[in-house]
GROMACS .gro file of C-alpha atoms in nm:
model
  338
    1MET     CA    1  -4.861   1.809   6.228
    2ASN     CA    2  -4.875   1.719   6.583
    3LEU     CA    3  -4.533   1.441   6.662
    4GLU     CA    4  -4.750   1.199   6.705
    5HIS     CA    5  -4.885   1.215   6.362
    6LEU     CA    6  -4.544   1.337   6.217
    7ASN     CA    7  -4.352   1.020   6.371
    8GLU     CA    8  -4.617   0.790   6.231
    9LEU     CA    9  -4.580   0.915   5.910
   10LYS     CA   10  -4.190   0.876   5.938
   11LYS     CA   11  -4.198   0.554   6.010
   12LEU     CA   12  -4.426   0.477   5.713
   13LEU     CA   13  -4.204   0.622   5.487
   14SER     CA   14  -3.869   0.442   5.669
   15SER     CA   15  -3.868   0.241   5.385
   16PRO     CA   16  -3.997   0.212   5.011
   17LYS     CA   17  -4.360   0.186   4.969
   18LYS     CA   18  -4.574   0.173   4.683
   19ILE     CA   19  -4.781   0.584   4.731
   20ALA     CA   20  -5.100   0.695   4.539
   21ILE     CA   21  -5.146   1.090   4.564
   22ILE     CA   22  -5.465   1.265   4.500
   23PRO     CA   23  -5.594   1.605   4.429
   24HIS     CA   24  -5.912   1.711   4.452
   25LYS     CA   25  -6.191   1.770   4.108
   26ASN     CA   26  -6.105   2.013   3.887
   27PRO     CA   27  -5.746   2.065   4.022
   28ASP     CA   28  -5.613   2.411   4.036
   29GLY     CA   29  -5.191   2.534   4.120
   30ASP     CA   30  -5.207   2.430   4.429
   31ALA     CA   31  -5.338   2.084   4.392
   32ILE     CA   32  -5.127   2.031   4.125
   33GLY     CA   33  -4.806   2.221   4.259
   34SER     CA   34  -4.839   2.002   4.519
   35THR     CA   35  -4.935   1.703   4.434
   36LEU     CA   36  -4.633   1.738   4.208
   37ALA     CA   37  -4.330   1.862   4.447
   38LEU     CA   38  -4.508   1.572   4.746
   39TRP     CA   39  -4.408   1.348   4.428
   40HIS     CA   40  -4.110   1.461   4.341
   41TYR     CA   41  -4.038   1.428   4.677
   42LEU     CA   42  -4.130   1.087   4.762
   43VAL     CA   43  -3.971   0.946   4.397
   44ASN     CA   44  -3.618   1.110   4.496
   45THR     CA   45  -3.644   0.923   4.868
   46GLY     CA   46  -3.688   0.551   4.726
   47HIS     CA   47  -4.072   0.506   4.676
   48THR     CA   48  -4.370   0.452   4.406
   49ALA     CA   49  -4.532   0.669   4.371
   50SER     CA   50  -4.790   0.810   4.123
   51ILE     CA   51  -5.049   1.086   4.100
   52VAL     CA   52  -5.459   1.037   3.984
   53ALA     CA   53  -5.669   1.311   3.933
   54PRO     CA   54  -5.960   1.290   3.908
   55ASN     CA   55  -6.069   1.469   3.614
   56ASP     CA   56  -5.834   1.711   3.286
   57TYR     CA   57  -5.678   2.042   3.451
   58PRO     CA   58  -5.629   2.387   3.338
   59LYS     CA   59  -5.368   2.381   3.050
   60PHE     CA   60  -5.163   2.657   3.217
   61LEU     CA   61  -5.074   2.457   3.487
   62LYS     CA   62  -4.904   2.170   3.231
   63TRP     CA   63  -4.558   2.363   3.191
   64MET     CA   64  -4.504   2.206   3.579
   65PRO     CA   65  -4.275   2.016   3.614
   66GLY     CA   66  -4.345   1.587   3.618
   67SER     CA   67  -4.676   1.734   3.444
   68ASP     CA   68  -4.662   1.514   3.219
   69LYS     CA   69  -4.699   1.204   3.482
   70ILE     CA   70  -5.046   1.288   3.612
   71LEU     CA   71  -5.314   1.032   3.564
   72ASN     CA   72  -5.666   1.121   3.452
   73PHE     CA   73  -5.886   0.932   3.604
   74GLU     CA   74  -6.148   1.001   3.296
   75LYS     CA   75  -5.954   0.899   3.041
   76GLU     CA   76  -5.676   0.687   3.262
   77ASN     CA   77  -5.920   0.432   3.404
   78SER     CA   78  -5.818   0.104   3.444
   79GLN     CA   79  -5.382   0.241   3.550
   80SER     CA   80  -5.526   0.512   3.752
   81LYS     CA   81  -5.800   0.284   3.930
   82SER     CA   82  -5.431  -0.016   3.937
   83CYS     CA   83  -5.213   0.276   4.128
   84ILE     CA   84  -5.517   0.302   4.412
   85ASP     CA   85  -5.582  -0.079   4.483
   86ASN     CA   86  -5.218  -0.179   4.500
   87ALA     CA   87  -5.140   0.131   4.669
   88ASP     CA   88  -4.932   0.129   5.083
   89ILE     CA   89  -5.016   0.515   5.095
   90ILE     CA   90  -5.276   0.731   4.965
   91PHE     CA   91  -5.175   1.063   5.047
   92THR     CA   92  -5.435   1.340   4.978
   93LEU     CA   93  -5.370   1.657   4.905
   94ASP     CA   94  -5.587   2.029   4.894
   95PHE     CA   95  -5.909   1.817   5.098
   96ASN     CA   96  -6.048   1.678   5.315
   97HIS     CA   97  -6.366   1.511   5.225
   98LEU     CA   98  -6.355   1.253   4.981
   99GLY     CA   99  -6.701   1.363   4.791
  100ARG     CA  100  -6.445   1.644   4.619
  101VAL     CA  101  -6.317   1.317   4.455
  102GLY     CA  102  -6.584   1.283   4.247
  103GLN     CA  103  -6.641   0.948   4.126
  104MET     CA  104  -6.351   0.894   4.230
  105SER     CA  105  -6.475   0.924   4.567
  106ASP     CA  106  -6.643   0.505   4.622
  107ILE     CA  107  -6.291   0.345   4.513
  108LEU     CA  108  -6.078   0.564   4.768
  109GLU     CA  109  -6.371   0.511   5.035
  110SER     CA  110  -6.262   0.134   4.948
  111ALA     CA  111  -5.872   0.073   4.917
  112THR     CA  112  -5.729  -0.050   5.218
  113ALA     CA  113  -5.365   0.202   5.216
  114THR     CA  114  -5.299   0.426   5.533
  115PHE     CA  115  -5.458   0.765   5.400
  116VAL     CA  116  -5.262   1.058   5.476
  117MET     CA  117  -5.475   1.407   5.461
  118VAL     CA  118  -5.248   1.709   5.418
  119ASP     CA  119  -5.492   2.033   5.386
  120HIS     CA  120  -5.606   2.393   5.461
  121HIS     CA  121  -6.011   2.364   5.443
  122GLN     CA  122  -6.160   2.418   5.727
  123GLU     CA  123  -6.340   2.133   5.898
  124PRO     CA  124  -6.179   1.802   5.814
  125SER     CA  125  -6.371   1.448   5.724
  126ASP     CA  126  -6.213   1.218   5.961
  127TYR     CA  127  -6.108   0.909   5.604
  128ALA     CA  128  -5.753   0.964   5.721
  129LYS     CA  129  -5.537   0.803   5.913
  130ILE     CA  130  -5.241   1.044   5.980
  131ILE     CA  131  -5.382   1.396   5.961
  132TYR     CA  132  -5.235   1.734   5.838
  133SER     CA  133  -5.442   2.027   5.837
  134ASP     CA  134  -5.377   2.440   5.950
  135VAL     CA  135  -5.649   2.608   5.836
  136LYS     CA  136  -5.409   2.946   5.906
  137MET     CA  137  -5.173   2.832   5.622
  138SER     CA  138  -5.163   3.005   5.295
  139SER     CA  139  -5.185   2.717   5.103
  140THR     CA  140  -5.154   2.327   5.065
  141CYS     CA  141  -4.797   2.361   4.909
  142GLU     CA  142  -4.706   2.629   5.201
  143MET     CA  143  -4.801   2.316   5.413
  144VAL     CA  144  -4.584   2.039   5.160
  145TYR     CA  145  -4.329   2.290   5.232
  146VAL     CA  146  -4.323   2.274   5.641
  147LEU     CA  147  -4.378   1.877   5.566
  148ILE     CA  148  -4.104   1.818   5.390
  149ASN     CA  149  -3.904   2.011   5.646
  150GLN     CA  150  -4.074   1.872   5.908
  151LEU     CA  151  -3.878   1.481   5.755
  152GLY     CA  152  -3.603   1.651   5.827
  153ASP     CA  153  -3.521   1.690   5.413
  154LYS     CA  154  -3.530   2.044   5.360
  155ASN     CA  155  -3.209   2.054   5.193
  156SER     CA  156  -3.374   1.732   4.942
  157ILE     CA  157  -3.583   2.029   4.804
  158THR     CA  158  -3.455   2.137   4.417
  159THR     CA  159  -3.542   2.330   4.191
  160GLU     CA  160  -3.768   2.135   4.008
  161MET     CA  161  -3.978   2.150   4.366
  162ALA     CA  162  -3.974   2.501   4.373
  163ASN     CA  163  -4.071   2.521   4.153
  164CYS     CA  164  -4.405   2.358   4.165
  165ILE     CA  165  -4.453   2.476   4.584
  166TYR     CA  166  -4.364   2.872   4.446
  167THR     CA  167  -4.646   2.753   4.196
  168GLY     CA  168  -4.952   2.660   4.387
  169ILE     CA  169  -4.862   2.906   4.706
  170MET     CA  170  -4.884   3.226   4.413
  171THR     CA  171  -5.183   3.137   4.278
  172ASP     CA  172  -5.393   3.062   4.557
  173THR     CA  173  -5.261   3.423   4.787
  174GLY     CA  174  -5.376   3.550   4.523
  175SER     CA  175  -5.045   3.691   4.430
  176PHE     CA  176  -4.948   3.736   4.747
  177LYS     CA  177  -5.217   3.959   4.807
  178PHE     CA  178  -5.524   3.743   5.074
  179ALA     CA  179  -5.490   3.817   5.415
  180ALA     CA  180  -5.328   3.390   5.417
  181THR     CA  181  -5.073   3.557   5.291
  182THR     CA  182  -4.812   3.587   5.639
  183SER     CA  183  -4.465   3.712   5.688
  184ASN     CA  184  -4.343   3.307   5.654
  185THR     CA  185  -4.535   3.281   5.377
  186HIS     CA  186  -4.249   3.510   5.237
  187ARG     CA  187  -3.945   3.342   5.378
  188VAL     CA  188  -4.112   3.045   5.244
  189ILE     CA  189  -4.125   3.216   4.915
  190ALA     CA  190  -3.694   3.381   4.942
  191ASP     CA  191  -3.601   2.973   4.998
  192LEU     CA  192  -3.763   2.861   4.721
  193MET     CA  193  -3.551   3.099   4.514
  194ASP     CA  194  -3.278   3.070   4.643
  195LYS     CA  195  -3.319   2.698   4.522
  196GLY     CA  196  -3.409   2.767   4.166
  197ALA     CA  197  -3.793   2.868   4.144
  198GLU     CA  198  -3.852   3.143   3.870
  199GLY     CA  199  -4.123   3.362   3.995
  200THR     CA  200  -4.163   3.574   3.734
  201GLU     CA  201  -4.173   3.299   3.460
  202ILE     CA  202  -4.414   3.159   3.693
  203HIS     CA  203  -4.661   3.429   3.648
  204HIS     CA  204  -4.631   3.451   3.323
  205ARG     CA  205  -4.669   3.109   3.260
  206ILE     CA  206  -5.002   3.112   3.460
  207TYR     CA  207  -5.136   3.443   3.388
  208ASP     CA  208  -4.958   3.585   3.079
  209THR     CA  209  -5.077   3.302   2.827
  210ASN     CA  210  -5.435   3.383   2.726
  211SER     CA  211  -5.596   3.289   2.431
  212PRO     CA  212  -5.829   3.547   2.215
  213SER     CA  213  -6.172   3.364   2.365
  214ARG     CA  214  -6.065   3.341   2.674
  215LEU     CA  215  -6.021   3.726   2.715
  216HIS     CA  216  -6.320   3.788   2.546
  217LEU     CA  217  -6.562   3.534   2.801
  218LEU     CA  218  -6.415   3.822   3.064
  219GLY     CA  219  -6.563   4.109   2.886
  220CYS     CA  220  -6.895   3.856   2.856
  221ALA     CA  221  -6.870   3.797   3.295
  222LEU     CA  222  -6.724   4.193   3.333
  223LYS     CA  223  -7.128   4.230   3.095
  224ASN     CA  224  -7.295   3.999   3.317
  225MET     CA  225  -7.197   4.174   3.613
  226VAL     CA  226  -7.493   4.283   3.886
  227ILE     CA  227  -7.373   4.500   4.171
  228LEU     CA  228  -7.600   4.543   4.411
  229GLU     CA  229  -7.421   4.819   4.682
  230GLU     CA  230  -7.726   4.828   4.965
  231TYR     CA  231  -7.556   4.497   5.030
  232ALA     CA  232  -7.211   4.552   4.912
  233THR     CA  233  -7.242   4.246   4.652
  234ALA     CA  234  -7.145   4.175   4.323
  235TYR     CA  235  -7.264   3.863   4.066
  236ILE     CA  236  -7.154   3.781   3.795
  237THR     CA  237  -7.362   3.486   3.554
  238MET     CA  238  -7.277   3.291   3.314
  239SER     CA  239  -7.444   2.986   3.087
  240GLN     CA  240  -7.361   2.757   2.892
  241ASP     CA  241  -7.458   2.904   2.549
  242GLU     CA  242  -7.222   3.204   2.658
  243LEU     CA  243  -6.909   2.973   2.720
  244ASP     CA  244  -6.997   2.811   2.428
  245THR     CA  245  -6.973   3.097   2.263
  246TYR     CA  246  -6.602   3.203   2.325
  247ASN     CA  247  -6.493   2.841   2.321
  248TYR     CA  248  -6.473   2.772   2.681
  249GLN     CA  249  -6.173   2.548   2.795
  250LYS     CA  250  -6.102   2.431   3.156
  251GLY     CA  251  -6.002   2.699   3.359
  252ASP     CA  252  -6.055   2.960   3.164
  253THR     CA  253  -6.268   3.120   3.454
  254GLU     CA  254  -5.999   3.150   3.692
  255GLY     CA  255  -6.023   3.429   3.890
  256PHE     CA  256  -6.344   3.615   3.749
  257VAL     CA  257  -6.479   3.569   4.061
  258ASN     CA  258  -6.232   3.805   4.202
  259TYR     CA  259  -6.315   4.135   3.951
  260GLY     CA  260  -6.627   4.239   4.165
  261LEU     CA  261  -6.375   4.256   4.535
  262THR     CA  262  -6.172   4.504   4.236
  263LEU     CA  263  -6.460   4.723   4.346
  264ASP     CA  264  -6.469   5.006   4.534
  265GLY     CA  265  -6.710   4.906   4.852
  266ILE     CA  266  -6.733   4.583   4.750
  267LYS     CA  267  -6.679   4.297   5.048
  268PHE     CA  268  -6.858   4.018   4.871
  269ALA     CA  269  -6.851   3.860   4.504
  270VAL     CA  270  -7.038   3.525   4.416
  271ILE     CA  271  -7.003   3.362   4.010
  272PHE     CA  272  -7.266   3.171   3.871
  273ILE     CA  273  -7.125   2.934   3.597
  274GLU     CA  274  -7.358   2.667   3.382
  275ASN     CA  275  -7.278   2.281   3.375
  276ARG     CA  276  -7.489   2.122   3.184
  277GLU     CA  277  -7.357   1.807   3.158
  278GLU     CA  278  -7.382   1.767   3.543
  279GLY     CA  279  -7.712   1.946   3.559
  280ILE     CA  280  -7.587   2.195   3.806
  281TYR     CA  281  -7.461   2.536   3.827
  282LYS     CA  282  -7.069   2.594   4.012
  283ILE     CA  283  -7.031   2.903   4.255
  284SER     CA  284  -6.753   3.081   4.381
  285PHE     CA  285  -6.776   3.288   4.691
  286ARG     CA  286  -6.506   3.520   4.745
  287SER     CA  287  -6.500   3.798   5.071
  288VAL     CA  288  -6.295   4.078   5.212
  289GLY     CA  289  -6.276   4.093   5.595
  290GLU     CA  290  -6.473   3.910   5.850
  291PHE     CA  291  -6.752   3.744   5.622
  292SER     CA  292  -6.709   3.440   5.579
  293VAL     CA  293  -6.763   3.244   5.282
  294ASN     CA  294  -6.742   2.958   5.381
  295ASP     CA  295  -6.990   2.940   5.639
  296PHE     CA  296  -7.210   3.109   5.430
  297ALA     CA  297  -7.159   2.855   5.112
  298ARG     CA  298  -7.232   2.526   5.368
  299LYS     CA  299  -7.528   2.639   5.530
  300HIS     CA  300  -7.680   2.773   5.163
  301PHE     CA  301  -7.477   2.624   4.871
  302SER     CA  302  -7.342   2.290   4.995
  303GLY     CA  303  -7.017   2.431   4.978
  304GLY     CA  304  -6.729   2.529   5.163
  305GLY     CA  305  -6.373   2.651   5.151
  306HIS     CA  306  -6.182   2.990   5.348
  307THR     CA  307  -6.356   3.186   5.573
  308ASN     CA  308  -6.332   3.440   5.226
  309ALA     CA  309  -6.312   3.173   4.962
  310ALA     CA  310  -6.542   2.924   4.898
  311GLY     CA  311  -6.748   2.705   4.622
  312GLY     CA  312  -7.072   2.547   4.648
  313LYS     CA  313  -7.351   2.413   4.366
  314SER     CA  314  -7.649   2.483   4.299
  315ASP     CA  315  -7.978   2.276   4.160
  316ASP     CA  316  -8.155   2.508   4.059
  317ASN     CA  317  -8.244   2.710   3.747
  318LEU     CA  318  -8.019   2.997   3.708
  319GLU     CA  319  -8.360   3.234   3.806
  320GLU     CA  320  -8.445   3.013   4.133
  321THR     CA  321  -8.060   3.061   4.209
  322ILE     CA  322  -8.027   3.358   4.182
  323THR     CA  323  -8.395   3.451   4.329
  324LYS     CA  324  -8.210   3.240   4.656
  325PHE     CA  325  -7.880   3.402   4.665
  326THR     CA  326  -8.055   3.811   4.705
  327SER     CA  327  -8.347   3.649   4.900
  328LEU     CA  328  -8.014   3.542   5.186
  329LEU     CA  329  -7.881   3.853   5.143
  330SER     CA  330  -8.086   4.055   5.364
  331LEU     CA  331  -7.953   3.765   5.663
  332TYR     CA  332  -7.638   3.923   5.629
  333LYS     CA  333  -7.694   4.255   5.587
  334ASN     CA  334  -7.600   4.365   5.875
  335GLN     CA  335  -7.230   4.190   5.860
  336LEU     CA  336  -7.191   4.330   5.535
  337GLN     CA  337  -7.200   4.624   5.587
  338SER     CA  338  -7.041   4.632   5.890
   0.00000   0.00000   0.00000
């Protein structure tokens, strides 16, 4: 965060405030970990803070300290609206456009609080008065760690906060294997462990609590994989009927898209997942090297994210969506084969 915005934030937080903390819709480990870590910090420093999530999040994240305090906008609507309406400050974490909060966007757009954005995605919008945006950071959780340090309170990071921050960094870096994992990321992780973060236990809680139905769903996804060697691309499709057959629960398809990149010679992996309720196919894009799925998603599928990890959507049916996707690949053949 630049010095001007940091000083402005310090001034804002110099006296007790009512604060709402907002993650994006369908929050993942980084969104939940960063909001919980910030919530602990703000409460411990004398503020009244609440986390309002646009909707529910996966069960494998609900062990984190303080997760039972998170308000679900869909289920606790009046209480959630009250928190936002009465807030002096609204922190938005792990997203940089109000469209990422779904049905909450209208109430946030009309809020009178001072907005503070903390995010590491590309091309931030300008809704926040105070912005901490760094696309080179591994995760929003790493940014929260840095922010607390910049506020002069690094020694205030508790074991509970350390576990939350560790979780977000671990999940957003693919267990520290993605290119955004820097030497400084590892130094942060080391300090979090010194402060009590239990890395082995966190990994177990995130990755080793599968249900039989989720593994069967994974088998279905892998069976559906299509490999396009000419374009160094692999994609997976999942219909609503397939999700229902294997008793899909929120978060069950997390990480499925990455299996395509485990294939030798594949640089671009995609998964198309039907959401019949919303009438769309949700799309996750992953890549290795310099091929920008952020640019691809923004240009063709109303999405965006990072260079090597992005999301998007399609309002067309599966056949039309796949036809559009595969027809685009010829435009990127040289990039994908380089």
